[in-house]
Amino acid sequence: MNKQELDFILHRGEGQYVEFKERVSNLEKEIVAFANSGGGKIILGVDDIGNLKGIKVTNKLKSQIQDVARNCDPSVFIDLDEFEKILIIEVKEGKNKPYSCSSGFYLRVGPNSQKMRRDEIIEFFKKEGKIKFDQMVNEEFDMEKDFDKNKFKSYLEKAKITENLDKFDILGNLNLIEKNKLRNAGVLFFSSMITKFFINAIVSCVLYQGNTKTSIIDKKEFNSDILSNFENSYNFILSKLNTNYIIKKERIERLELPEKALREALINAFVHRDYFSGGHIQVDIFLNRVEISNPGGLVSGLLEKDFGKRSLPRNSLLMDMMLRANKVEKVGSGIQRIVDSMNEYGLDVKFENTGFFSVIFERRIYSEKTVEKTVEKTVEKTVEKTVEKTVEKIIGLIKGDARITQNQIAKLTRLTRRGVEWNLKNLKEKGLIKRIGGAKGGYWKVNEK
């Protein structure tokens, strides 16, 4: 490790694969947690917020740490690396899971080492497998052709990571790359076309007219990178809900459902879904409820009675990436925050685990007039957007060929002849275009603003 790489790790802070320790204490817990997860580094001589404190590195200390690792059950293999006044303990992912120490079994969850019951860990690794989807190397991904530099740069900005290292070094420190091959988590974040690799990575959002799936008002499918899909689907939900007014000391406008609860449920769908499944994330907005569902159900090993109290992420690397981008507020408390937020609004929320995991938010029933206004508003927006696109296309065609005929415009825009006439008349009345000369031999002129 060199100074530049150390500065990068200190600036990035603790996470799924990094633990800071100012002094030697409870090392066995951290070593076991990393061995049971995807491995990681323990940096001795650094406080919790990344300040370099230093530690006296001796052969006796190194021997003591090796003994701690050997005394785990089974023994954990570690590498020690000394740099200036710190000691880096590198723990490899264990091949003989689960591992335990004198105080029990631990698993790394975000920046914390969480104590687990042995039967939970055994069940978890038995059903989930030792190799996680998000940590698998994607052999088909081409770092030259498929890697989107803009998405990578955008993520670094969100995570407040400086670009003081080479791209591969940064990806390596984020545990997203192995032997110059990107892991699936990296593909989900930085692929230029996500459906090329994972067709099931789309998010489908649907607005229905009533309480059943009989009549669809609006539908969108998002198939970009994981962060864009999250933001687009979140904005879709917000745009389809009503705004209420509450009176406290003053009149306050707020969305009919708590935004932080919707955001939490949606981010959980991305982080905890089963990417091995052929299903996709589904958002359904009905008159009386909003449903956010993801394939996979609860993670194996998480008992029903512990639901909402313990965190056991199916995709720990994705969780770490979302944490760094400030999309996850706090590990392990999301379900309770959803319940508390809905209670503040006086509304109910339900959780269903049927192969798909669903969060169902209750909506207040509004009058038919309110529903009609919502439908009208949605239809008006759709019509406005369609008209805007048609106008842009017609003006573009005229700019390309001032002598273009109405028949040619109709063919290229797929409008009827009457539709073309209406649009041209409208554009002339607004002063956007002008006809010079007659129908034969004349031409169009676009009035630039």
mmCIF file of C-alpha atoms in Angstrom, residues 167-434:
data_model
loop_
_atom_site.group_PDB
_atom_site.id
_atom_site.type_symbol
_atom_site.label_atom_id
_atom_site.label_comp_id
_atom_site.label_asym_id
_atom_site.label_seq_id
_atom_site.Cartn_x
_atom_site.Cartn_y
_atom_site.Cartn_z
ATOM 1 C CA LYS A 167 -9.986 4.152 -12.623
ATOM 2 C CA PHE A 168 -8.974 0.541 -11.970
ATOM 3 C CA ASP A 169 -7.440 1.449 -8.599
ATOM 4 C CA ILE A 170 -10.654 3.216 -7.519
ATOM 5 C CA LEU A 171 -12.785 0.270 -8.658
ATOM 6 C CA GLY A 172 -10.403 -2.063 -6.838
ATOM 7 C CA ASN A 173 -10.706 -0.098 -3.596
ATOM 8 C CA LEU A 174 -14.483 -0.220 -3.981
ATOM 9 C CA ASN A 175 -14.155 -4.022 -4.381
ATOM 10 C CA LEU A 176 -15.878 -3.816 -7.773
ATOM 11 C CA ILE A 177 -13.155 -5.389 -9.863
ATOM 12 C CA GLU A 178 -11.087 -8.562 -9.908
ATOM 13 C CA LYS A 179 -8.250 -9.180 -12.362
ATOM 14 C CA ASN A 180 -9.442 -6.234 -14.484
ATOM 15 C CA LYS A 181 -12.949 -7.743 -14.713
ATOM 16 C CA LEU A 182 -15.938 -5.863 -13.295
ATOM 17 C CA ARG A 183 -18.200 -7.522 -10.742
ATOM 18 C CA ASN A 184 -21.962 -7.548 -11.323
ATOM 19 C CA ALA A 185 -22.468 -4.708 -8.825
ATOM 20 C CA GLY A 186 -20.209 -2.530 -10.955
ATOM 21 C CA VAL A 187 -22.092 -3.535 -14.098
ATOM 22 C CA LEU A 188 -25.387 -2.469 -12.491
ATOM 23 C CA PHE A 189 -23.919 0.942 -11.666
ATOM 24 C CA PHE A 190 -21.693 1.717 -14.649
ATOM 25 C CA SER A 191 -22.940 -0.204 -17.686
ATOM 26 C CA SER A 192 -23.767 1.927 -20.730
ATOM 27 C CA MET A 193 -26.686 -0.447 -21.503
ATOM 28 C CA ILE A 194 -27.835 -2.529 -18.518
ATOM 29 C CA THR A 195 -30.301 -4.756 -20.415
ATOM 30 C CA LYS A 196 -27.422 -6.084 -22.511
ATOM 31 C CA PHE A 197 -26.374 -8.022 -19.399
ATOM 32 C CA PHE A 198 -29.455 -8.205 -17.154
ATOM 33 C CA ILE A 199 -32.873 -8.064 -18.816
ATOM 34 C CA ASN A 200 -34.503 -8.382 -15.381
ATOM 35 C CA ALA A 201 -32.819 -5.179 -14.094
ATOM 36 C CA ILE A 202 -35.688 -3.023 -15.388
ATOM 37 C CA VAL A 203 -38.250 -1.319 -13.162
ATOM 38 C CA SER A 204 -41.888 -1.306 -14.287
ATOM 39 C CA CYS A 205 -44.132 1.479 -12.944
ATOM 40 C CA VAL A 206 -47.888 1.490 -13.596
ATOM 41 C CA LEU A 207 -50.722 3.858 -12.616
ATOM 42 C CA TYR A 208 -54.204 2.272 -12.593
ATOM 43 C CA GLN A 209 -57.572 3.999 -12.707
ATOM 44 C CA GLY A 210 -59.183 2.067 -9.826
ATOM 45 C CA ASN A 211 -58.264 -0.604 -7.270
ATOM 46 C CA THR A 212 -57.616 -3.374 -9.817
ATOM 47 C CA LYS A 213 -55.314 -3.832 -12.805
ATOM 48 C CA THR A 214 -58.205 -3.554 -15.279
ATOM 49 C CA SER A 215 -57.570 -0.050 -16.624
ATOM 50 C CA ILE A 216 -54.088 1.464 -17.049
ATOM 51 C CA ILE A 217 -53.723 5.257 -17.079
ATOM 52 C CA ASP A 218 -49.942 5.486 -17.424
ATOM 53 C CA LYS A 219 -47.021 3.065 -17.640
ATOM 54 C CA LYS A 220 -43.253 3.498 -17.728
ATOM 55 C CA GLU A 221 -40.338 1.039 -17.838
ATOM 56 C CA PHE A 222 -36.893 2.199 -16.774
ATOM 57 C CA ASN A 223 -33.855 0.283 -18.017
ATOM 58 C CA SER A 224 -30.870 2.527 -17.322
ATOM 59 C CA ASP A 225 -28.221 2.047 -14.604
ATOM 60 C CA ILE A 226 -29.347 1.182 -11.070
ATOM 61 C CA LEU A 227 -29.124 4.750 -9.698
ATOM 62 C CA SER A 228 -31.028 6.253 -12.650
ATOM 63 C CA ASN A 229 -33.668 3.525 -12.413
ATOM 64 C CA PHE A 230 -34.116 4.307 -8.730
ATOM 65 C CA GLU A 231 -34.448 8.065 -9.245
ATOM 66 C CA ASN A 232 -36.775 7.712 -12.259
ATOM 67 C CA SER A 233 -39.123 5.261 -10.556
ATOM 68 C CA TYR A 234 -39.121 7.362 -7.361
ATOM 69 C CA ASN A 235 -40.044 10.477 -9.353
ATOM 70 C CA PHE A 236 -42.771 8.512 -11.167
ATOM 71 C CA ILE A 237 -44.372 7.653 -7.806
ATOM 72 C CA LEU A 238 -44.190 11.240 -6.542
ATOM 73 C CA SER A 239 -45.706 12.612 -9.756
ATOM 74 C CA LYS A 240 -48.774 10.366 -9.474
ATOM 75 C CA LEU A 241 -49.677 11.046 -5.838
ATOM 76 C CA ASN A 242 -51.848 13.830 -4.463
ATOM 77 C CA THR A 243 -50.761 16.772 -2.333
ATOM 78 C CA ASN A 244 -52.542 17.407 0.953
ATOM 79 C CA TYR A 245 -52.690 20.412 3.250
ATOM 80 C CA ILE A 246 -52.308 20.119 7.003
ATOM 81 C CA ILE A 247 -52.938 22.841 9.559
ATOM 82 C CA LYS A 248 -50.559 23.200 12.487
ATOM 83 C CA LYS A 249 -49.289 26.679 13.324
ATOM 84 C CA GLU A 250 -49.573 27.387 9.628
ATOM 85 C CA ARG A 251 -50.903 25.742 6.472
ATOM 86 C CA ILE A 252 -48.362 23.180 5.259
ATOM 87 C CA GLU A 253 -48.412 21.368 1.926
ATOM 88 C CA ARG A 254 -47.212 17.753 1.878
ATOM 89 C CA LEU A 255 -47.499 14.631 -0.240
ATOM 90 C CA GLU A 256 -50.301 12.228 0.707
ATOM 91 C CA LEU A 257 -47.710 9.536 1.616
ATOM 92 C CA PRO A 258 -44.414 10.085 3.490
ATOM 93 C CA GLU A 259 -41.629 10.523 0.938
ATOM 94 C CA LYS A 260 -38.945 8.969 3.153
ATOM 95 C CA ALA A 261 -41.046 5.809 3.573
ATOM 96 C CA LEU A 262 -41.551 5.485 -0.195
ATOM 97 C CA ARG A 263 -37.846 6.119 -0.777
ATOM 98 C CA GLU A 264 -36.842 3.526 1.832
ATOM 99 C CA ALA A 265 -39.145 0.853 0.396
ATOM 100 C CA LEU A 266 -37.901 1.505 -3.131
ATOM 101 C CA ILE A 267 -34.200 1.429 -2.230
ATOM 102 C CA ASN A 268 -34.783 -1.820 -0.303
ATOM 103 C CA ALA A 269 -36.302 -3.306 -3.457
ATOM 104 C CA PHE A 270 -33.069 -2.582 -5.369
ATOM 105 C CA VAL A 271 -30.663 -3.713 -2.650
ATOM 106 C CA HIS A 272 -32.482 -6.806 -1.325
ATOM 107 C CA ARG A 273 -33.986 -8.214 -4.525
ATOM 108 C CA ASP A 274 -32.901 -11.576 -5.942
ATOM 109 C CA TYR A 275 -31.010 -10.792 -9.165
ATOM 110 C CA PHE A 276 -30.806 -14.505 -10.010
ATOM 111 C CA SER A 277 -34.587 -14.415 -10.404
ATOM 112 C CA GLY A 278 -36.148 -13.660 -13.783
ATOM 113 C CA GLY A 279 -38.560 -11.203 -12.150
ATOM 114 C CA HIS A 280 -38.160 -7.440 -11.972
ATOM 115 C CA ILE A 281 -39.048 -4.642 -9.547
ATOM 116 C CA GLN A 282 -42.688 -3.631 -9.908
ATOM 117 C CA VAL A 283 -44.350 -0.389 -8.746
ATOM 118 C CA ASP A 284 -48.167 -0.410 -8.895
ATOM 119 C CA ILE A 285 -50.205 2.676 -7.984
ATOM 120 C CA PHE A 286 -53.902 2.063 -7.350
ATOM 121 C CA LEU A 287 -56.622 4.385 -6.115
ATOM 122 C CA ASN A 288 -56.445 2.925 -2.579
ATOM 123 C CA ARG A 289 -52.819 1.780 -2.315
ATOM 124 C CA VAL A 290 -49.252 1.856 -3.622
ATOM 125 C CA GLU A 291 -47.382 -1.461 -3.951
ATOM 126 C CA ILE A 292 -43.599 -1.798 -4.336
ATOM 127 C CA SER A 293 -42.511 -5.389 -4.999
ATOM 128 C CA ASN A 294 -39.209 -7.116 -5.664
ATOM 129 C CA PRO A 295 -38.430 -10.757 -6.530
ATOM 130 C CA GLY A 296 -36.881 -13.032 -3.918
ATOM 131 C CA GLY A 297 -38.859 -12.568 -0.727
ATOM 132 C CA LEU A 298 -37.020 -12.351 2.600
ATOM 133 C CA VAL A 299 -33.377 -13.379 2.656
ATOM 134 C CA SER A 300 -32.862 -16.981 3.746
ATOM 135 C CA GLY A 301 -31.738 -17.177 7.369
ATOM 136 C CA LEU A 302 -33.724 -14.131 8.469
ATOM 137 C CA LEU A 303 -36.479 -15.335 10.791
ATOM 138 C CA GLU A 304 -39.970 -13.836 10.582
ATOM 139 C CA LYS A 305 -39.803 -12.722 14.242
ATOM 140 C CA ASP A 306 -36.617 -10.768 13.496
ATOM 141 C CA PHE A 307 -38.132 -8.942 10.523
ATOM 142 C CA GLY A 308 -37.551 -5.199 10.925
ATOM 143 C CA LYS A 309 -35.103 -5.745 13.789
ATOM 144 C CA ARG A 310 -32.136 -7.359 12.087
ATOM 145 C CA SER A 311 -30.480 -6.630 8.754
ATOM 146 C CA LEU A 312 -29.295 -9.419 6.470
ATOM 147 C CA PRO A 313 -28.707 -7.946 2.984
ATOM 148 C CA ARG A 314 -28.882 -10.273 0.003
ATOM 149 C CA ASN A 315 -26.470 -8.016 -1.916
ATOM 150 C CA SER A 316 -23.975 -6.577 0.564
ATOM 151 C CA LEU A 317 -21.762 -4.990 -2.110
ATOM 152 C CA LEU A 318 -24.757 -3.175 -3.626
ATOM 153 C CA MET A 319 -25.728 -2.078 -0.106
ATOM 154 C CA ASP A 320 -22.248 -0.657 0.435
ATOM 155 C CA MET A 321 -22.365 1.214 -2.888
ATOM 156 C CA MET A 322 -25.779 2.702 -2.058
ATOM 157 C CA LEU A 323 -24.579 3.680 1.411
ATOM 158 C CA ARG A 324 -21.665 5.583 -0.076
ATOM 159 C CA ALA A 325 -23.977 7.376 -2.530
ATOM 160 C CA ASN A 326 -26.160 8.397 0.457
ATOM 161 C CA LYS A 327 -29.158 6.438 -0.831
ATOM 162 C CA VAL A 328 -29.358 4.274 2.305
ATOM 163 C CA GLU A 329 -29.954 6.233 5.509
ATOM 164 C CA LYS A 330 -28.982 3.657 8.132
ATOM 165 C CA VAL A 331 -28.472 -0.095 7.887
ATOM 166 C CA GLY A 332 -31.015 -2.284 9.648
ATOM 167 C CA SER A 333 -33.663 0.310 10.583
ATOM 168 C CA GLY A 334 -35.480 0.887 7.274
ATOM 169 C CA ILE A 335 -38.603 -1.191 8.022
ATOM 170 C CA GLN A 336 -39.169 0.572 11.333
ATOM 171 C CA ARG A 337 -38.718 3.979 9.693
ATOM 172 C CA ILE A 338 -41.377 3.060 7.112
ATOM 173 C CA VAL A 339 -43.818 1.986 9.848
ATOM 174 C CA ASP A 340 -43.130 5.082 11.978
ATOM 175 C CA SER A 341 -43.544 7.443 9.014
ATOM 176 C CA MET A 342 -46.875 5.894 8.016
ATOM 177 C CA ASN A 343 -48.083 6.044 11.625
ATOM 178 C CA GLU A 344 -47.387 9.786 11.632
ATOM 179 C CA TYR A 345 -49.720 10.093 8.633
ATOM 180 C CA GLY A 346 -52.365 7.911 10.289
ATOM 181 C CA LEU A 347 -52.082 5.324 7.511
ATOM 182 C CA ASP A 348 -51.425 1.596 7.436
ATOM 183 C CA VAL A 349 -48.545 -0.231 5.756
ATOM 184 C CA LYS A 350 -48.364 -3.980 5.115
ATOM 185 C CA PHE A 351 -45.481 -6.307 4.229
ATOM 186 C CA GLU A 352 -46.037 -9.476 2.212
ATOM 187 C CA ASN A 353 -43.532 -12.287 1.640
ATOM 188 C CA THR A 354 -44.770 -14.613 -1.109
ATOM 189 C CA GLY A 355 -41.709 -15.280 -3.272
ATOM 190 C CA PHE A 356 -41.912 -11.576 -4.006
ATOM 191 C CA PHE A 357 -41.431 -9.146 -1.130
ATOM 192 C CA SER A 358 -44.045 -6.381 -1.239
ATOM 193 C CA VAL A 359 -44.552 -3.173 0.700
ATOM 194 C CA ILE A 360 -48.168 -1.994 0.462
ATOM 195 C CA PHE A 361 -48.911 1.624 1.409
ATOM 196 C CA GLU A 362 -52.487 2.577 2.207
ATOM 197 C CA ARG A 363 -53.884 5.637 0.414
ATOM 198 C CA ARG A 364 -56.830 7.690 1.575
ATOM 199 C CA ILE A 365 -59.861 7.268 -0.673
ATOM 200 C CA TYR A 366 -60.711 10.488 -2.476
ATOM 201 C CA SER A 367 -63.955 11.574 -4.065
ATOM 202 C CA GLU A 368 -64.739 10.800 -7.725
ATOM 203 C CA LYS A 369 -64.116 14.453 -8.591
ATOM 204 C CA THR A 370 -60.579 14.251 -7.180
ATOM 205 C CA VAL A 371 -59.942 11.063 -9.163
ATOM 206 C CA GLU A 372 -61.295 12.666 -12.335
ATOM 207 C CA LYS A 373 -59.001 15.668 -11.854
ATOM 208 C CA THR A 374 -55.988 13.363 -11.368
ATOM 209 C CA VAL A 375 -56.843 11.430 -14.553
ATOM 210 C CA GLU A 376 -57.456 14.669 -16.487
ATOM 211 C CA LYS A 377 -54.146 16.085 -15.285
ATOM 212 C CA THR A 378 -52.268 12.947 -16.388
ATOM 213 C CA VAL A 379 -54.004 12.920 -19.808
ATOM 214 C CA GLU A 380 -53.347 16.662 -20.293
ATOM 215 C CA LYS A 381 -49.644 16.222 -19.547
ATOM 216 C CA THR A 382 -49.410 13.276 -21.956
ATOM 217 C CA VAL A 383 -51.169 15.239 -24.729
ATOM 218 C CA GLU A 384 -48.981 18.302 -24.123
ATOM 219 C CA LYS A 385 -45.803 16.243 -24.411
ATOM 220 C CA THR A 386 -47.052 14.550 -27.603
ATOM 221 C CA VAL A 387 -47.920 17.908 -29.189
ATOM 222 C CA GLU A 388 -44.536 19.372 -28.209
ATOM 223 C CA LYS A 389 -42.689 16.461 -29.811
ATOM 224 C CA THR A 390 -44.810 16.740 -33.006
ATOM 225 C CA VAL A 391 -44.165 20.492 -33.264
ATOM 226 C CA GLU A 392 -40.414 19.980 -32.799
ATOM 227 C CA LYS A 393 -40.388 17.317 -35.507
ATOM 228 C CA ILE A 394 -42.319 19.438 -38.038
ATOM 229 C CA ILE A 395 -40.071 22.475 -37.468
ATOM 230 C CA GLY A 396 -37.028 20.226 -37.809
ATOM 231 C CA LEU A 397 -38.318 18.868 -41.127
ATOM 232 C CA ILE A 398 -38.953 22.387 -42.436
ATOM 233 C CA LYS A 399 -35.465 23.486 -41.409
ATOM 234 C CA GLY A 400 -34.055 20.508 -43.300
ATOM 235 C CA ASP A 401 -36.118 21.141 -46.441
ATOM 236 C CA ALA A 402 -37.929 24.502 -46.819
ATOM 237 C CA ARG A 403 -39.901 23.177 -49.825
ATOM 238 C CA ILE A 404 -41.188 20.039 -48.063
ATOM 239 C CA THR A 405 -44.817 19.217 -48.926
ATOM 240 C CA GLN A 406 -47.691 18.441 -46.564
ATOM 241 C CA ASN A 407 -47.830 14.876 -47.903
ATOM 242 C CA GLN A 408 -44.138 14.398 -47.108
ATOM 243 C CA ILE A 409 -44.642 15.782 -43.585
ATOM 244 C CA ALA A 410 -47.592 13.440 -43.050
ATOM 245 C CA LYS A 411 -45.531 10.445 -44.149
ATOM 246 C CA LEU A 412 -42.504 11.327 -41.968
ATOM 247 C CA THR A 413 -44.523 12.226 -38.836
ATOM 248 C CA ARG A 414 -47.219 9.535 -39.337
ATOM 249 C CA LEU A 415 -49.901 12.216 -38.941
ATOM 250 C CA THR A 416 -53.076 12.380 -41.015
ATOM 251 C CA ARG A 417 -53.320 15.073 -43.684
ATOM 252 C CA ARG A 418 -55.810 16.924 -41.486
ATOM 253 C CA GLY A 419 -53.398 16.629 -38.526
ATOM 254 C CA VAL A 420 -50.602 18.170 -40.609
ATOM 255 C CA GLU A 421 -52.873 21.019 -41.729
ATOM 256 C CA TRP A 422 -53.924 21.711 -38.125
ATOM 257 C CA ASN A 423 -50.333 21.773 -36.861
ATOM 258 C CA LEU A 424 -49.109 24.027 -39.687
ATOM 259 C CA LYS A 425 -52.012 26.448 -39.129
ATOM 260 C CA ASN A 426 -51.268 26.493 -35.395
ATOM 261 C CA LEU A 427 -47.547 27.156 -35.993
ATOM 262 C CA LYS A 428 -48.365 30.011 -38.402
ATOM 263 C CA GLU A 429 -50.778 31.606 -35.923
ATOM 264 C CA LYS A 430 -48.116 31.476 -33.225
ATOM 265 C CA GLY A 431 -45.641 33.122 -35.584
ATOM 266 C CA LEU A 432 -43.235 30.182 -35.482
ATOM 267 C CA ILE A 433 -43.317 29.561 -39.259
ATOM 268 C CA LYS A 434 -44.278 31.545 -42.343
#
